[in-house]
Amino acid sequence: MMPDGVHRHGDHLLDGGLDQAVVNALARTWSDPPSWTGALSAINHKTVSRRFMVTTFVFFLLAGLFALAIRLQLARPDNHLFDPDLYNQLFTMHGTAMMFLFAVPVMQAVALYLVPLMIGTRSVAFPRMNAYAYWVFLFGGLLLFGAFAVGSGPNTGWFSYVPLSGPDYSPGKGVDIWAQMITFTELSSLLVAIVLITTILKMRAPGMTLSRMPLFVWATLVTQFMVLFAMPAVMFGSTALILDRLVGTHFYNPANGGDVLLWQHVFWFFGHPEVYLIFIPPLGFISSIIATFTGRPIFGYPAMVMALIVTAFLAFGLWVHHMFATNIPELGKSFFTAASLMIAIPSGIQIFCWLATLCTGRIVLRTPMYFVLAFFFILVLGGLTGVMLGSVSLDLQVHDTYFVVAHLHYVLLGGAVFPLFGAFFFWFPKFTGRMLNERLGLWQFWLFFVGFNVAFFPMHWLGLHGMPRRVWTYPAGMGWETMNFVATIGAFTIGLSVLLFLINVVLAYRHLPGAPSDPWNADGLEWTIPSPPPPHNFDRLPVVRSRSPAWEENTSATAIGGLAADAREVLITSAVEAKPDLRVLFPTSSIWPFISAVATTVLFIGSIYTPWAVVWGSIPVSIAVAVWFWPDKNDTQTALSLERHP
Amino acid sequence: MSAESKDQATLPDEATTVLDVRHLPTFAFGPRSIMWWSTMGLILIESTVFAISIVSYFYLRSVASAWPINAAQPDLLWGTVNTGIMVLSLLPNQLAKNASERKDRQACAIWMTACLLCAIAFLVVRGFEFATLRVNWDTNAYGSIVWLLLGLHTTHLITDALDSAVLAALLFVGPFEPKRFVDVNESGMYWYFVVIAWIPIYGTIYWAPRL
Ligand code: HEM
Ligand SMILES: [Cu+2]
């Protein structure tokens, strides 16, 4: 124990007091450097995460514009607005960008902001690697959109099945760019997964045992473990694809012993869990939002955690259900049908726990809550159609029709995009210090909800009436005109709703920041600090005694002191019990992650044009990474002055 | 800002107990260190990649009518020699690891250098190995997958060699702090992984075609 006031350790100022000198020193220590080189060197997790969120959101908007273009083209029969090849590029770009550049990374991006705040620490683990991951992601996304802009976008669908995407049927650079974009984004995702896992397991505030961890943090942890096992499959697959295309290997070429189904297996071994990478983090958003707006902790916390873990395991047993239309053995298909149905059990448990919470709490209806309630509504419908697709016989009937397009959007928008907008509303004050307007929010919500159903519900009908997916137009007289027109109206309604969100954000920025630290009376640690948080997050690191620390703040008035305030010292705790264990000096800002990412980009893009780029391109990468790791004299000096042996 | 001062007002300074952590150590080995967790994460990822590649090898084999497809069996000599060198390299590797735990900078530097020499040795032998596969990557799917397996493992050898080189240089000349002992220790763990992962790959490339 030590009394409050200013403390020193050798020449170092220590934290633990609320003295202005200490707080200022902390803020200075954890700030990103000024100027534009400073912007490229920034590694504060909030800066990186903000960039990450904005980038993924811009990709979402662009992918949404592609969707509107698709709907315009399909609004009437025999439409010649776009030619067939451009149409192929449009849906490929839409699907690819939505899945790889928006839905999966946006969840990681949000987690990078919130996790440290929720677990009571000042940074993420490996902040430089985190910055590198962001840059790599950004460059991968720019590569894809850049390629489209110059007319060589990929056009083989978001899962680029071989042989269509192989060297014989898809000459040109489109598919190569698609495959390298996969490499970029998966590399970034894997690194972020390591960052988040380490942060969650080793940097929680003392007292936040695993069984007190917020459900959003649990959801993130489970998801990141899935990333570790799922992403390598698609990296393997896309590497083999690009090798087939560029250096004449035969992985997928049956004429020389290869096999096209190999691609489907590796792709769906990743692709099915990927749906859960998109789907599980929002379960965490929902838990935070429901707890807050019912004013009580989520019912059945242990059951919720178990359900998350079981879902993750089952998700890996399910990839084959995407391949019912192939010639895999019948018995295998029955097994996978059973597994597809089993995943309903953990989902059911979670829904039950939320409903119990809603029934026993006092519901306050604010915009985030509307988005969550819509999630329940849509999930029921989407879940039903999913169970239908999970059965082999029906799947064969509607395979590759608009029924599938409808199902996939019900699941993805209902399961991810609705809760995500709820989360944006909920945490916007924390991210920016500004409140979004409730009225505009409700307008946005209702337009989204109505537009969504108007756009996608008719697609079920279209599918059952035989309209195949990925057709650039259809003749008049098939009976599909009305429903297609309705779907297009719905799509533009969604567009309008997203526009309202953007207007809401712009309006919020026209006010001075003034959001209170806890506008919703919520339960997590992130609400105990100002909005937006200072560079160092916590003036004084908390000690946690319950699952809802913010609701019990007065009873748990213990804090941490004794970390350097003038150096980036971070408290490391034990993985399960979160007992204080080490104080570790974290790296300072550096431009080398950025330079390394540029070098990596040169290597990846170069390799599309010549295999030798892998050889010469790896030289600058190695140099940049070596310089990045080479310790700076001053930093070493700081480290030595704080050193204490175990 | 106004809200913030409100919060602090409800949490009066005097009522707060401050838990002092300044006596805590600044580094430790094994799972206590965050380096261990990142290395483990990396190992998990790479193991998955290796596992998927090996499964794909057997998958392709299962759809082929003969295996190897139109090619002679790979020559055992250089692959086996390399396996021997790799297993031997575990000795300097373990000694470097031990030295790091003793916090003996000089011994670390020496054994890291020994490891680096081993790495160079098996990279050279690896060159001969590619020649003894007796098939090209563009001959057929069999050639593609064995080149991929061997290539994948070689990238790990190269990154490991570079990593050892940088660490050795740091140990000899760099601005040094005892935290680097943890890096040496973790790099040793990764080395174990690269060698152990080689065993199933070696079995797959060289022995599976003989079964
Ligand atoms: C916001 C409104 C959206 C609209 C109006 C929309 C519309 C469409 C349409 C009409 C198609 C079918 C194209 C075709 O088969 O010819 C499609 C495909 C697809 N959409 Fe969306 N979409 C939207 C949002 C999303 C979101 C949020 C995601 C994912 C998170 C998504 C993922 C996909 C995927 C993966 C495909 C399949 C692409 C392919 O066939 O390769 N969409 N979308
Ligand atoms: Cu699936």
PDB file of C-alpha atoms and ligand atoms in Angstrom, chain A residues 60 67 70-71 87 91-92 94-95 98-99 102-103 157-158 402 405 408-409 412-413 417 456 459 469-471 491 494, ligand 1:
ATOM      1  CA  PHE A  60     -18.389  -1.480 -46.684  1.00  0.00           C
ATOM      2  CA  ALA A  67     -24.635  -3.978 -54.508  1.00  0.00           C
ATOM      3  CA  ILE A  70     -26.168  -5.049 -59.137  1.00  0.00           C
ATOM      4  CA  ARG A  71     -29.712  -4.211 -58.103  1.00  0.00           C
ATOM      5  CA  TYR A  87     -21.577  -7.682 -63.919  1.00  0.00           C
ATOM      6  CA  PHE A  91     -20.843  -9.303 -57.690  1.00  0.00           C
ATOM      7  CA  THR A  92     -17.340 -10.632 -57.172  1.00  0.00           C
ATOM      8  CA  HIS A  94     -19.270  -6.942 -53.723  1.00  0.00           C
ATOM      9  CA  GLY A  95     -18.994 -10.389 -52.140  1.00  0.00           C
ATOM     10  CA  MET A  98     -18.035  -7.492 -47.913  1.00  0.00           C
ATOM     11  CA  MET A  99     -16.543 -10.704 -46.600  1.00  0.00           C
ATOM     12  CA  PHE A 102     -15.444  -5.562 -44.144  1.00  0.00           C
ATOM     13  CA  ALA A 103     -17.228  -8.216 -42.134  1.00  0.00           C
ATOM     14  CA  GLY A 157     -17.255 -14.870 -57.513  1.00  0.00           C
ATOM     15  CA  TRP A 158     -16.261 -14.410 -53.918  1.00  0.00           C
ATOM     16  CA  TYR A 402     -31.575 -16.588 -55.232  1.00  0.00           C
ATOM     17  CA  VAL A 405     -28.567 -15.199 -51.804  1.00  0.00           C
ATOM     18  CA  LEU A 408     -26.919 -15.538 -46.827  1.00  0.00           C
ATOM     19  CA  HIS A 409     -27.987 -11.935 -46.488  1.00  0.00           C
ATOM     20  CA  LEU A 412     -25.007 -11.889 -42.506  1.00  0.00           C
ATOM     21  CA  LEU A 413     -26.979  -8.684 -42.206  1.00  0.00           C
ATOM     22  CA  VAL A 417     -24.611  -5.789 -39.681  1.00  0.00           C
ATOM     23  CA  PHE A 456     -34.150  -9.785 -49.398  1.00  0.00           C
ATOM     24  CA  MET A 459     -35.301 -13.228 -53.120  1.00  0.00           C
ATOM     25  CA  ARG A 469     -27.774 -16.382 -58.696  1.00  0.00           C
ATOM     26  CA  ARG A 470     -25.028 -14.599 -60.592  1.00  0.00           C
ATOM     27  CA  VAL A 471     -27.055 -14.008 -63.763  1.00  0.00           C
ATOM     28  CA  ALA A 491     -31.783  -2.109 -51.665  1.00  0.00           C
ATOM     29  CA  ILE A 494     -30.973   0.416 -47.248  1.00  0.00           C
TER      30      ILE A 494
HETATM   31  C1  HEM C   1     -26.366  -3.657 -47.961  1.00  0.00           C
HETATM   32  C2  HEM C   1     -27.136  -4.202 -48.824  1.00  0.00           C
HETATM   33  C3  HEM C   1     -26.783  -5.390 -49.692  1.00  0.00           C
HETATM   34  C4  HEM C   1     -27.374  -5.647 -50.885  1.00  0.00           C
HETATM   35  C5  HEM C   1     -28.472  -4.824 -51.530  1.00  0.00           C
HETATM   36  C6  HEM C   1     -26.778  -6.837 -51.422  1.00  0.00           C
HETATM   37  C7  HEM C   1     -27.143  -7.408 -52.641  1.00  0.00           C
HETATM   38  C8  HEM C   1     -26.592  -8.543 -53.182  1.00  0.00           C
HETATM   39  C9  HEM C   1     -27.028  -9.215 -54.363  1.00  0.00           C
HETATM   40  C10 HEM C   1     -28.193  -8.784 -55.229  1.00  0.00           C
HETATM   41  C11 HEM C   1     -26.244 -10.289 -54.573  1.00  0.00           C
HETATM   42  C12 HEM C   1     -26.350 -11.328 -55.660  1.00  0.00           C
HETATM   43  C13 HEM C   1     -25.541 -11.087 -56.862  1.00  0.00           C
HETATM   44  C14 HEM C   1     -25.697 -12.210 -57.845  1.00  0.00           C
HETATM   45  O1  HEM C   1     -25.772 -13.377 -57.442  1.00  0.00           O
HETATM   46  O2  HEM C   1     -25.747 -11.917 -59.042  1.00  0.00           O
HETATM   47  C15 HEM C   1     -25.302 -10.300 -53.507  1.00  0.00           C
HETATM   48  C16 HEM C   1     -24.325 -11.250 -53.372  1.00  0.00           C
HETATM   49  C17 HEM C   1     -23.541 -11.351 -52.234  1.00  0.00           C
HETATM   50  N1  HEM C   1     -23.539 -10.523 -51.128  1.00  0.00           N
HETATM   51 FE1  HEM C   1     -24.700  -8.912 -50.857  1.00  0.00          FE
HETATM   52  N2  HEM C   1     -25.836  -7.298 -50.569  1.00  0.00           N
HETATM   53  C18 HEM C   1     -25.809  -6.449 -49.474  1.00  0.00           C
HETATM   54  C19 HEM C   1     -25.024  -6.559 -48.353  1.00  0.00           C
HETATM   55  C20 HEM C   1     -24.138  -7.587 -48.132  1.00  0.00           C
HETATM   56  C21 HEM C   1     -23.385  -7.768 -46.931  1.00  0.00           C
HETATM   57  C22 HEM C   1     -23.427  -6.876 -45.705  1.00  0.00           C
HETATM   58  C23 HEM C   1     -22.622  -8.885 -47.113  1.00  0.00           C
HETATM   59  C24 HEM C   1     -21.622  -9.549 -46.203  1.00  0.00           C
HETATM   60  C25 HEM C   1     -21.272  -9.207 -45.047  1.00  0.00           C
HETATM   61  C26 HEM C   1     -22.900  -9.396 -48.438  1.00  0.00           C
HETATM   62  C27 HEM C   1     -22.308 -10.512 -48.996  1.00  0.00           C
HETATM   63  C28 HEM C   1     -22.607 -11.010 -50.237  1.00  0.00           C
HETATM   64  C29 HEM C   1     -21.977 -12.177 -50.802  1.00  0.00           C
HETATM   65  C30 HEM C   1     -20.872 -13.008 -50.143  1.00  0.00           C
HETATM   66  C31 HEM C   1     -22.549 -12.389 -52.054  1.00  0.00           C
HETATM   67  C32 HEM C   1     -22.209 -13.485 -53.029  1.00  0.00           C
HETATM   68  C33 HEM C   1     -21.308 -12.950 -54.109  1.00  0.00           C
HETATM   69  C34 HEM C   1     -21.023 -13.993 -55.109  1.00  0.00           C
HETATM   70  O3  HEM C   1     -21.973 -14.583 -55.626  1.00  0.00           O
HETATM   71  O4  HEM C   1     -19.819 -14.242 -55.361  1.00  0.00           O
HETATM   72  N3  HEM C   1     -23.829  -8.589 -49.027  1.00  0.00           N
HETATM   73  N4  HEM C   1     -25.524  -9.228 -52.661  1.00  0.00           N
END
